[in-house]
Amino acid sequence: MSEHQYAMVMDLNKCLGCQTCTMACKKQWTDHDGMEYMYWNNVETRPGKGYPRNWDGIGGGFDRYGQLAPSPLPVAEDYGKAWEYNYEERIFDGGKKSVQPNDRKLSWGPNWDEDQGKLNGADNFYFYLPRLCNHCTHPACVEACTRKAIYKRAEDGIVLIDQDRCQGYRHCIQACPYKKIYYNEVLGKSQKCIFCYPRLEKGKVNACAAQCPGRLRFVGLLDDPESPVHKLVLKYKVALGLLPERGTGPNVYYVPPFNPPRRANYGKGLLDDPRIPLGYLKYLFGLEVIDVLKRLETELAKAQSGEQSEILQLLIGRDAEVRYRIVDVHTMQPFDSSPTHLLQLGLIKR
Amino acid sequence: MYLRKRLIRPFLAAALLLAAILVVLRPWSSRSAVHDHAAASGSHPNPPPTKMLPPATNLRIRVGTSQAKGEALLDAAASAWDQAASTAIILNRTPRLYQTEPVQERPIPGCQVRALRSGGNLWLRLQWDDPTKNAPEAPPARKGEGGELLYKRPTGETAAFTDAAAVMVPDTWIGPAFPSLLMGDKQSPACLYHWSASRGARVMTATGRATPQPTGQTIPHRARHENGLWVVTLALADQPDGYPVAFAIWDGEFADRDGLKFFSVWHVLTKKDDVK
C-alpha cells in the first residue's frame, strides 16, 4: 500500500469518443521508436472487442484464491500493427485510387469496431470506454515481475517500470487483467502509462485529462478529502473500477453510463427498461453498479425537481479547478505557482 | 477344582506376559544382531565417503589447447574443434512460474559442449537440439511517406521470444564450495555470458536469482542454426582449470525466457590431458 494514491474518475456519460486524449498521450509519451503500436490511453467502443482484441476475455489478475492467473500474451495483430497510407501514390504521383492503407491484410487495430455496439431488442446501444493503466492497489504486474523492475511509488501510488531493470520478459503483460503494458521490441523492454508523473510533480494534470474536450476526467489523490476523486469514489460512491473481480484494486474509476430507457418507454426510470443491459454493466463494473445507477437516478430526479444536486454539480465539472486537485504529496497542499517555485522547477527561465 | 483354577491362572498370566515381551523384543534383538555383525566384519550398510569431494567434480569439461588464431575458432566448423573433446551436458527443466499455468510436456534437448584455450580466451562451442529457429527482431525503420518522419517503423512480433543460451562462471570465487547455481550469491557473484539469437552475446554479473545486470560488455560470438541444431561459439575470458561452469538454454518457440529454461548443474573445467 502506498502512502497516498493518485486516481482518476471518468464520467462515461460525457465521453464523446473523439480520441483527443488518445492523441494527447500519443504525442506526449509514445511518439518514439518501437512504440508505434502503443496507445497507453485508448478509447474503445463498448460492447466491443477493444484494444488489444478481446483483452477482457483472456484472463489476467488474480483468481479467487488470490493466485496470479496470467493470460496468454496478445500478439501484435491483436493490437493492430502500425500501418501507413498510400498518400504518396494518391497525392504526389497522380494515382486514382482513394486513400487506403498500404497493407491490405489488416484485420484489427485500435478503435477498429468504433460505434458498432450491440442491439438490445431493436435498439442499438454503445458507449465509449477510455482506458489507461489502472495503477492498481494490488498490481498483478508488480507481483509477476521476476526482475522486480515494476514498483508502486510509495508517495503517490503510481506504478512504474524501471527501464534499466526490465529485461522484456513480459510476465507483466500476461498478468495485467487490463492489458495495459506493452512490449517495445526495439528496446526489448516493457512500457506503460506513467500517469504523467513528471507533469503531476510540476502541478500539471495528466495530458489526457488536460486535453479532454468532454471534461469527463477528474484527477486527484483518493485520500485527499478535498479532491474530486475522493468525493466521487468514496463520499458520493458514484464511480467504480473496471472488472473488480480480477482482484487488483484498480484506481481508475468510471461513472457508469445511463442511457435513456429503450424506445416507447419515455418517462420510465433508468432501471425499468434500460437501453444498456444491466448485465453488461455488471460484467464491466461489478454488482455495485446497480446501486450506483439508483443513486444517480435519485440525483437526477432531485435536479429535475429544482433541487440542488452536489453530485451532479461536481460531475458537470465546468472548471479545471473543480475537476483536478493536484497537490504536493509531501505537504498535501496545492502546488506553489509562485515565480520562485516555478523557477526552481525549471518551468520558467530567469 | 476351584483351588486348581486359582493356582493355574497366575501361571497362565505370567506365561502370556512373557510371550508378549518376547514378541516385542525379537525385532530389536535381530536388528542389533545385524548391526553387530556389520561392525564385526568391518563393513557398513552406508559407508561414509573415503574422500570428501566438492560437488560434481566428476562432471568435467575437458579443455584443449589450440594454436588456431582466435577469430578462426568462431567458425564452429574449424578443424581445431575436432581436436576438442565433446562433453554431453545433462540439462534439467526449471519448474513453471505459477501454479495457474498449464504444465508443458517437452523433451529435454541434447546439448554438447567443447572447450579450447587460445590467445588468452576460453573458447566454447555449444551445440543443442532446437527444431525451430526463433530470432525475432524489430523490422528496420523506414522513412515516412512524403519524406516526413511521421512514421518510423512497422510493428513486428511483440509476443515472440528469442532462442538463447548462457554460460555461467564465478565472477570472484574463493572456493571450495561452488557458488549458488541460482546465478551466484553475495559471497560468490556469478559472471554470465548470455547469447541471444536476437541481440547477440553480452556479459552480465549476478549475485543471485533476479539480479543479473548487464555490464555493457559484449563478447565475440557466432551462431548458426542448421538441421534442427543451434551451434554457437563464444569467446569468454579465460577461466583456470578447476573452476566451475554451468550452462542454460532457452527455446523461444515455447516462450522460454527468464527462469523458464533448461539448465545444467556445475561442471568443472579440466585440462584435457588430466582426464583419464
XYZ file of C-alpha atoms in Angstrom:
626
model
C 0.000 0.000 0.000
C 1.234 3.417 -0.839
C 1.096 6.432 1.459
C -1.172 8.285 -0.986
C -2.902 7.162 -4.143
C -3.479 9.158 -7.280
C -6.703 8.219 -9.003
C -8.765 9.244 -11.987
C -12.531 9.227 -12.402
C -14.105 9.284 -15.852
C -17.766 10.103 -16.361
C -18.705 7.807 -19.222
C -21.884 9.800 -19.822
C -19.738 12.653 -21.086
C -17.263 10.817 -23.309
C -17.538 11.830 -26.972
C -15.189 9.139 -28.271
C -13.181 11.873 -30.001
C -9.779 10.302 -29.187
C -8.284 13.677 -28.250
C -6.975 12.080 -25.036
C -5.503 9.229 -27.082
C -3.596 11.612 -29.309
C -2.517 13.837 -26.413
C -0.952 10.788 -24.763
C 0.494 9.540 -28.030
C 2.234 12.802 -28.781
C 3.412 13.227 -25.217
C 4.751 9.747 -24.473
C 4.612 7.128 -27.228
C 5.966 9.000 -30.218
C 9.246 7.092 -30.167
C 10.863 4.147 -31.870
C 9.231 0.801 -31.119
C 6.138 2.481 -29.647
C 4.200 2.894 -32.885
C 1.509 0.375 -31.960
C 1.208 1.527 -28.348
C -1.667 3.582 -27.029
C -1.150 3.989 -23.305
C -4.530 5.724 -23.386
C -7.128 4.420 -25.801
C -10.854 4.902 -26.163
C -12.849 1.878 -27.252
C -16.495 1.331 -28.078
C -18.334 -0.940 -25.682
C -19.693 -3.523 -26.201
C -16.794 -4.361 -28.449
C -13.578 -6.280 -28.638
C -11.358 -3.414 -27.572
C -7.625 -2.932 -27.735
C -5.895 -5.339 -27.698
C -8.605 -7.520 -29.192
C -10.572 -9.448 -26.526
C -8.382 -8.095 -23.720
C -11.157 -8.583 -21.192
C -11.795 -12.188 -22.183
C -8.348 -13.729 -21.999
C -7.619 -13.509 -18.269
C -5.044 -11.946 -16.008
C -5.199 -10.603 -12.479
C -5.767 -12.893 -9.518
C -8.026 -15.903 -9.261
C -10.489 -16.466 -6.417
C -7.723 -17.941 -4.271
C -5.527 -14.875 -4.718
C -3.160 -16.679 -7.076
C -1.782 -14.884 -10.100
C -3.685 -16.065 -13.153
C -1.658 -14.919 -16.168
C -3.311 -14.876 -19.573
C -1.826 -15.761 -22.942
C 0.214 -12.953 -24.441
C -1.727 -10.919 -27.038
C 0.012 -10.994 -30.423
C 0.839 -7.901 -32.477
C -2.215 -8.451 -34.685
C -4.458 -8.152 -31.620
C -3.178 -4.637 -31.053
C -3.102 -3.822 -34.737
C 0.237 -3.302 -36.390
C 1.064 0.298 -37.243
C 0.330 0.960 -40.914
C 0.681 3.766 -43.402
C -1.461 5.036 -46.248
C -0.852 5.434 -49.970
C -0.626 9.219 -49.657
C 2.366 9.456 -51.952
C 0.659 7.478 -54.705
C -2.608 9.391 -54.365
C -1.360 12.909 -53.741
C 2.037 13.185 -55.397
C 2.004 10.564 -58.172
C -1.482 11.303 -59.510
C -2.913 7.883 -58.643
C -6.658 7.434 -58.979
C -7.207 5.084 -56.077
C -8.731 6.511 -52.968
C -6.534 6.897 -49.914
C -6.169 3.436 -48.421
C -3.861 1.655 -46.006
C -0.861 0.176 -47.806
C -1.309 -3.110 -46.010
C -4.440 -4.787 -47.361
C -4.357 -7.673 -44.951
C -5.242 -5.552 -41.921
C -7.749 -7.261 -39.696
C -7.628 -5.292 -36.463
C -6.425 -2.088 -34.888
C -7.192 0.325 -32.088
C -10.782 1.600 -32.343
C -11.436 -0.895 -35.153
C -15.040 -1.572 -34.109
C -15.892 2.054 -33.342
C -19.610 2.793 -32.839
C -20.720 -0.749 -33.693
C -22.067 -1.619 -30.266
C -24.846 -4.166 -29.999
C -28.557 -4.496 -30.282
C -30.834 -4.654 -27.289
C -34.022 -5.793 -28.962
C -34.482 -3.269 -31.770
C -32.361 -0.625 -30.066
C -28.698 -0.176 -30.716
C -26.569 0.737 -27.740
C -22.954 1.561 -27.135
C -20.791 3.836 -25.106
C -17.145 4.859 -25.106
C -14.700 3.469 -22.596
C -11.425 5.366 -22.258
C -8.737 3.130 -20.775
C -5.289 3.568 -19.312
C -3.184 1.773 -16.734
C -5.227 1.489 -13.550
C -2.249 1.985 -11.209
C -3.798 -0.757 -9.120
C -3.655 -1.002 -5.354
C -2.558 -4.668 -5.702
C -0.867 -4.636 -9.091
C -0.642 -8.069 -10.687
C 2.210 -6.765 -12.849
C 4.315 -5.967 -9.780
C 3.729 -9.447 -8.418
C 4.501 -11.095 -11.754
C 7.759 -9.286 -12.464
C 10.578 -11.647 -11.585
C 13.101 -8.862 -12.154
C 11.444 -6.620 -9.560
C 11.519 -3.963 -12.251
C 7.958 -2.790 -11.592
C 7.226 -0.827 -8.478
C 4.460 1.185 -6.911
C 5.627 4.585 -5.738
C 5.129 4.916 -2.008
C 4.389 8.626 -2.167
C 1.552 8.601 -4.705
C 0.743 5.009 -5.704
C 1.787 5.414 -9.338
C 3.016 2.131 -10.838
C 6.178 2.421 -12.914
C 8.570 0.133 -14.790
C 12.265 0.679 -14.122
C 13.561 0.650 -17.685
C 17.068 -0.262 -16.546
C 15.918 -3.356 -14.670
C 13.317 -4.514 -17.196
C 14.532 -7.331 -19.447
C 11.378 -7.577 -21.555
C 10.215 -10.928 -20.166
C 6.580 -9.813 -20.481
C 5.265 -11.676 -17.440
C 3.670 -8.350 -16.520
C 1.696 -8.194 -19.762
C 0.343 -11.663 -19.128
C -0.537 -10.794 -15.536
C -2.255 -7.454 -16.203
C -6.008 -8.058 -16.491
C -6.384 -4.810 -18.457
C -3.524 -5.498 -20.904
C -2.180 -2.017 -20.399
C 1.514 -2.881 -20.607
C 3.206 -3.014 -23.988
C 6.411 -4.533 -25.299
C 8.867 -2.284 -27.113
C 10.633 -4.680 -29.472
C 13.283 -2.107 -30.391
C 14.432 -1.605 -26.811
C 13.478 -5.096 -25.598
C 11.597 -3.509 -22.674
C 8.030 -3.359 -21.455
C 6.449 0.082 -21.192
C 3.246 1.536 -19.818
C 1.300 4.625 -18.776
C 3.202 6.599 -16.170
C 0.126 8.599 -15.084
C 2.037 11.656 -16.343
C 4.009 11.754 -13.100
C 6.502 14.308 -14.459
C 3.530 16.626 -15.079
C 1.938 15.921 -11.694
C 5.228 16.661 -9.971
C 5.084 20.109 -11.520
C 1.466 20.660 -10.557
C 0.088 19.941 -14.028
C -2.713 17.482 -14.654
C -2.286 14.411 -16.895
C -2.089 15.149 -20.628
C -5.167 13.038 -21.405
C -7.233 14.954 -18.845
C -5.887 18.360 -19.813
C -6.862 17.846 -23.452
C -10.275 16.240 -22.903
C -12.929 18.413 -24.583
C -15.722 16.461 -22.888
C -14.310 17.424 -19.457
C -15.054 13.947 -18.203
C -11.823 13.294 -16.320
C -11.337 14.066 -12.651
C -7.902 13.717 -11.081
C -6.609 13.878 -7.539
C -5.494 11.880 -4.543
C -8.010 9.331 -3.404
C -7.147 10.016 0.232
C -7.400 13.777 -0.065
C -10.909 14.742 1.173
C -10.758 17.897 -0.919
C -10.121 16.072 -4.180
C -12.941 15.407 -6.652
C -11.943 11.748 -6.962
C -12.265 11.268 -3.196
C -15.736 12.781 -3.347
C -16.939 10.788 -6.361
C -15.481 7.438 -5.287
C -15.580 7.439 -1.501
C -18.035 10.129 -0.426
C -20.811 10.005 -3.049
C -19.955 6.480 -4.206
C -20.887 7.031 -7.848
C -17.702 5.749 -9.514
C -16.498 2.165 -9.849
C -13.363 0.366 -11.022
C -13.252 -1.822 -14.102
C -13.522 -5.611 -13.740
C -13.246 -5.534 -9.928
C -13.366 -9.336 -9.673
C -9.835 -9.526 -11.114
C -8.649 -8.569 -7.643
C -6.115 -5.875 -8.464
C -7.956 -2.878 -6.982
C -7.921 -0.506 -9.968
C -7.545 3.224 -9.276
C -9.129 4.463 -12.466
C -12.851 4.747 -11.792
C -15.860 5.202 -14.013
C -19.220 6.836 -13.509
C -21.296 4.183 -15.312
C -23.257 5.196 -18.399
C -27.006 5.524 -18.064
C -28.571 5.814 -21.480
C -32.260 6.722 -21.512
C -34.737 3.818 -21.422
C -35.462 1.986 -24.616
C -37.837 3.476 -27.168
C -41.526 3.746 -26.258
C -40.633 3.882 -22.592
C -40.396 7.615 -22.193
C -40.819 8.666 -18.627
C -39.813 5.359 -17.173
C -36.928 5.011 -14.731
C -33.393 4.298 -15.874
C -33.537 0.818 -14.479
C -37.072 -0.031 -15.644
C -36.171 -0.810 -19.234
C -32.538 0.209 -19.714
C -31.101 0.577 -23.174
C -27.733 -0.669 -21.954
C -28.448 -4.114 -20.472
C -27.658 -4.097 -16.775
C -25.976 -7.473 -17.124
C -23.345 -5.882 -19.319
C -22.717 -3.070 -16.851
C -22.479 -5.611 -14.017
C -19.910 -7.501 -16.070
C -17.768 -4.395 -16.505
C -18.185 -2.696 -13.131
C -19.409 -5.370 -10.731
C -22.727 -5.837 -8.931
C -22.415 -2.494 -7.171
C -23.248 -0.741 -10.442
C -26.972 -1.120 -9.751
C -26.704 0.849 -6.514
C -24.643 3.492 -8.290
C -27.232 3.844 -11.036
C -30.007 4.154 -8.448
C -28.015 6.839 -6.666
C -27.509 8.725 -9.905
C -31.171 8.403 -10.832
C -32.154 9.853 -7.466
C -29.784 12.774 -8.013
C -31.181 13.335 -11.489
C -34.724 13.402 -10.136
C -33.583 15.836 -7.480
C -32.082 18.175 -10.065
C -35.112 17.872 -12.345
C -37.392 18.915 -9.490
C -35.339 22.066 -8.995
C -33.272 20.960 -6.024
C -29.516 21.301 -5.854
C -27.515 18.106 -6.508
C -23.955 18.303 -5.248
C -23.055 15.169 -7.157
C -24.347 16.417 -10.487
C -22.768 19.809 -9.938
C -19.437 18.105 -9.417
C -19.937 15.822 -12.402
C -20.672 18.788 -14.656
C -17.145 19.894 -13.759
C -17.082 23.009 -15.874
C -13.839 24.364 -14.489
C -10.463 22.701 -14.207
C -10.276 23.688 -10.520
C -13.309 21.510 -9.892
C -12.075 18.541 -11.888
C -8.487 18.421 -10.757
C -6.718 18.812 -7.475
C -3.010 18.239 -7.933
C -1.169 18.616 -4.664
C 2.362 18.316 -3.444
C 2.160 14.841 -1.878
C 4.557 15.877 0.873
C 2.504 18.806 2.100
C -0.899 17.834 0.673
C -1.226 21.447 -0.409
C -1.786 22.648 -3.965
C 1.395 23.343 -5.813
C 3.128 26.612 -5.245
C 2.801 28.518 -8.506
C 4.919 31.428 -7.387
C 7.621 32.500 -9.876
C 10.321 31.439 -7.396
C 8.956 27.920 -7.192
C 8.394 27.643 -10.937
C 11.934 28.832 -11.436
C 13.192 26.095 -9.121
C 11.253 23.528 -11.103
C 12.701 24.851 -14.350
C 9.259 25.670 -15.704
C 10.194 29.277 -16.384
C 13.509 30.942 -17.122
C 15.029 33.884 -15.288
C -11.230 -77.822 41.283
C -11.622 -74.244 42.384
C -8.225 -74.330 44.053
C -6.570 -75.709 40.917
C -8.000 -72.831 38.843
C -6.723 -70.300 41.320
C -3.218 -71.790 41.122
C -3.099 -72.103 37.304
C -4.370 -68.567 36.471
C -1.271 -66.680 37.714
C 0.939 -69.112 35.789
C -1.074 -68.592 32.599
C -0.990 -64.828 33.020
C 2.771 -64.894 33.605
C 3.302 -67.100 30.537
C 1.233 -64.758 28.323
C 3.137 -61.731 29.594
C 6.459 -63.420 28.885
C 5.345 -64.360 25.363
C 4.261 -60.774 24.680
C 7.626 -59.425 25.885
C 9.456 -61.864 23.615
C 7.382 -60.843 20.598
C 8.134 -57.169 21.235
C 11.824 -57.678 21.834
C 12.506 -60.011 18.955
C 12.921 -57.395 16.173
C 15.242 -55.346 18.346
C 17.422 -58.315 19.086
C 17.587 -59.362 15.420
C 18.361 -55.774 14.323
C 21.143 -55.367 16.794
C 22.499 -58.729 15.680
C 22.783 -57.486 12.097
C 24.385 -54.299 13.306
C 26.868 -56.208 15.462
C 27.691 -58.448 12.532
C 28.388 -55.480 10.297
C 30.552 -53.867 12.936
C 32.484 -57.078 13.488
C 33.100 -57.662 9.793
C 34.190 -54.061 9.226
C 31.535 -53.340 6.577
C 28.808 -50.663 6.868
C 25.383 -50.527 5.260
C 26.067 -46.894 4.196
C 29.808 -46.408 4.392
C 30.903 -42.771 4.571
C 32.793 -41.460 1.548
C 36.511 -42.113 1.833
C 37.339 -38.728 0.311
C 35.276 -35.521 0.528
C 34.797 -34.233 -3.000
C 33.368 -30.880 -3.974
C 30.045 -31.392 -5.689
C 30.016 -32.567 -9.262
C 33.758 -32.773 -9.806
C 33.070 -35.838 -11.870
C 31.246 -33.605 -14.342
C 34.153 -32.274 -16.316
C 34.547 -30.046 -19.327
C 37.812 -31.136 -20.893
C 39.608 -28.037 -22.154
C 42.045 -28.491 -25.006
C 44.672 -26.077 -26.208
C 44.710 -24.689 -29.703
C 47.220 -22.741 -31.711
C 44.472 -21.560 -34.021
C 44.052 -17.837 -34.264
C 41.242 -16.698 -32.025
C 38.894 -15.483 -34.742
C 39.202 -18.812 -36.564
C 37.679 -20.548 -33.561
C 34.474 -18.598 -34.027
C 33.904 -20.873 -37.005
C 32.139 -23.868 -35.485
C 33.325 -25.998 -38.415
C 37.017 -25.140 -37.892
C 39.227 -28.230 -37.745
C 40.560 -27.145 -34.334
C 37.196 -28.041 -32.824
C 37.662 -31.654 -33.969
C 40.570 -31.896 -31.541
C 38.431 -30.686 -28.630
C 36.678 -33.317 -26.533
C 32.902 -33.156 -26.633
C 31.013 -33.356 -23.340
C 27.332 -34.231 -23.237
C 25.608 -31.847 -20.866
C 22.624 -33.158 -18.975
C 20.017 -30.428 -18.839
C 17.203 -30.019 -16.351
C 13.982 -28.075 -16.696
C 13.025 -25.320 -14.283
C 9.505 -25.509 -12.821
C 6.748 -23.270 -14.132
C 6.397 -19.858 -12.541
C 2.751 -20.024 -11.495
C 0.553 -22.849 -10.337
C -2.148 -21.479 -12.620
C -0.043 -22.114 -15.718
C -0.512 -25.349 -17.645
C 2.274 -27.899 -17.379
C 4.253 -28.253 -20.608
C 5.391 -31.743 -21.529
C 8.560 -31.148 -23.502
C 11.554 -33.318 -24.290
C 14.867 -32.295 -22.765
C 17.170 -31.161 -25.590
C 20.520 -32.821 -26.072
C 23.467 -30.497 -25.568
C 27.168 -30.877 -26.376
C 29.971 -28.584 -25.275
C 33.569 -28.337 -26.478
C 36.190 -26.068 -24.958
C 39.550 -24.761 -26.167
C 42.068 -22.315 -24.807
C 43.663 -19.968 -27.270
C 45.075 -16.474 -27.162
C 44.139 -15.893 -23.536
C 40.499 -16.788 -24.092
C 38.349 -19.742 -23.259
C 36.526 -20.676 -26.442
C 33.311 -22.609 -26.104
C 31.347 -24.352 -28.795
C 27.812 -25.077 -27.661
C 25.508 -27.262 -29.705
C 21.953 -28.177 -28.794
C 18.753 -29.531 -30.324
C 16.202 -26.951 -31.350
C 13.966 -27.773 -34.306
C 12.797 -24.170 -34.755
C 14.876 -21.041 -35.092
C 13.461 -18.167 -33.062
C 15.310 -14.909 -33.548
C 12.702 -12.133 -33.575
C 13.959 -8.677 -34.408
C 12.182 -5.383 -34.850
C 11.655 -4.612 -38.533
C 14.017 -1.958 -39.916
C 12.988 1.668 -39.587
C 11.565 3.349 -42.649
C 11.302 6.890 -43.769
C 7.784 8.267 -43.680
C 5.687 8.936 -46.758
C 6.462 12.218 -48.497
C 9.757 12.441 -46.683
C 8.170 13.309 -43.373
C 9.203 11.366 -40.337
C 5.658 10.788 -39.221
C 6.014 7.060 -39.486
C 9.029 5.290 -38.137
C 8.929 1.552 -38.000
C 6.492 -1.228 -38.827
C 5.441 -3.342 -35.860
C 6.978 -6.804 -35.764
C 6.181 -9.652 -33.412
C 5.592 -8.304 -29.940
C 4.749 -11.723 -28.497
C 7.740 -13.609 -29.919
C 10.658 -14.782 -27.803
C 14.216 -15.482 -28.786
C 16.299 -18.631 -28.558
C 19.156 -18.070 -26.168
C 21.981 -19.719 -24.265
C 24.135 -18.749 -21.333
C 27.377 -19.840 -19.775
C 27.861 -19.129 -16.085
C 31.232 -18.951 -14.343
C 32.143 -17.483 -10.957
C 32.921 -13.784 -11.085
C 35.015 -13.894 -7.950
C 35.448 -17.273 -6.344
C 37.373 -18.258 -3.267
C 36.052 -21.818 -3.113
C 35.925 -24.559 -2.087
C 32.114 -24.614 -2.223
C 30.640 -23.782 -5.593
C 28.660 -20.555 -5.899
C 24.895 -20.879 -5.859
C 23.568 -22.367 -9.064
C 20.867 -19.674 -8.922
C 23.216 -17.181 -10.552
C 25.693 -16.919 -7.721
C 25.297 -15.323 -4.328
C 26.601 -12.304 -2.469
C 29.785 -14.107 -1.376
C 30.427 -15.621 -4.800
C 28.987 -13.460 -7.580
C 28.457 -15.111 -10.960
C 29.506 -13.899 -14.373
C 27.010 -14.712 -17.108
C 27.813 -14.815 -20.809
C 24.365 -14.553 -22.334
C 23.833 -15.111 -26.014
C 20.506 -14.325 -27.631
C 19.613 -15.102 -31.222
C 18.085 -11.610 -31.423
C 20.551 -9.465 -29.544
C 23.971 -11.146 -29.669
C 26.230 -12.024 -26.748
C 26.672 -9.804 -23.715
C 28.223 -10.097 -20.301
C 26.229 -9.826 -17.086
C 27.056 -10.176 -13.422
C 24.705 -11.511 -10.757
C 24.562 -12.167 -7.047
C 21.558 -14.450 -7.042
C 18.193 -15.000 -8.686
C 16.674 -11.943 -10.427
C 19.876 -9.921 -10.019
C 21.708 -10.202 -13.384
C 22.896 -6.800 -14.514
C 24.389 -6.188 -17.958
C 27.923 -4.832 -17.720
C 27.671 -3.232 -21.121
C 30.362 -5.568 -22.470
C 29.819 -7.823 -25.443
C 31.928 -10.809 -26.460
C 32.954 -12.264 -29.825
C 30.453 -14.900 -30.876
C 28.951 -16.599 -33.888
C 25.764 -18.636 -34.197
C 24.294 -20.922 -36.819
C 21.001 -22.788 -36.909
C 21.020 -25.804 -39.193
C 19.260 -29.158 -39.343
C 17.435 -28.600 -36.088
C 20.586 -27.637 -34.207
C 21.956 -24.418 -32.820
C 25.739 -24.220 -32.899
C 27.119 -21.213 -31.046
C 30.744 -20.292 -30.481
C 31.665 -17.870 -27.731
C 34.948 -16.310 -26.613
C 34.999 -15.972 -22.828
C 37.664 -14.519 -20.603
C 39.913 -17.474 -19.726
C 38.963 -19.459 -16.629
C 41.511 -21.521 -14.655
C 41.306 -25.297 -14.522
C 39.237 -26.455 -11.584
C 36.817 -23.587 -11.969
C 33.126 -24.411 -12.240
C 31.000 -23.657 -15.276
C 27.288 -24.157 -15.888
C 25.061 -23.852 -18.940
C 21.499 -22.846 -19.741
C 19.419 -22.710 -22.894
C 16.080 -21.118 -23.746
C 13.715 -22.143 -26.541
C 11.858 -19.098 -27.860
C 9.296 -21.299 -29.576
C 7.849 -22.158 -26.159
C 8.145 -18.617 -24.766
C 11.195 -19.567 -22.708
C 12.762 -16.543 -21.054
C 13.873 -15.519 -17.616
C 13.821 -18.541 -15.293
C 11.846 -20.640 -17.775
C 14.794 -22.561 -19.210
C 16.852 -25.723 -19.343
C 19.894 -25.629 -17.084
C 22.850 -27.791 -16.122
C 24.484 -28.269 -12.749
C 28.035 -27.028 -12.218
C 30.687 -28.730 -14.308
C 34.422 -28.349 -13.724
C 36.945 -27.116 -16.266
C 39.761 -29.656 -16.506
C 42.814 -29.750 -18.716
C 42.072 -32.276 -21.436
C 45.150 -34.415 -20.700
C 44.354 -34.620 -16.983
C 41.219 -36.645 -17.579
C 41.838 -40.352 -17.537
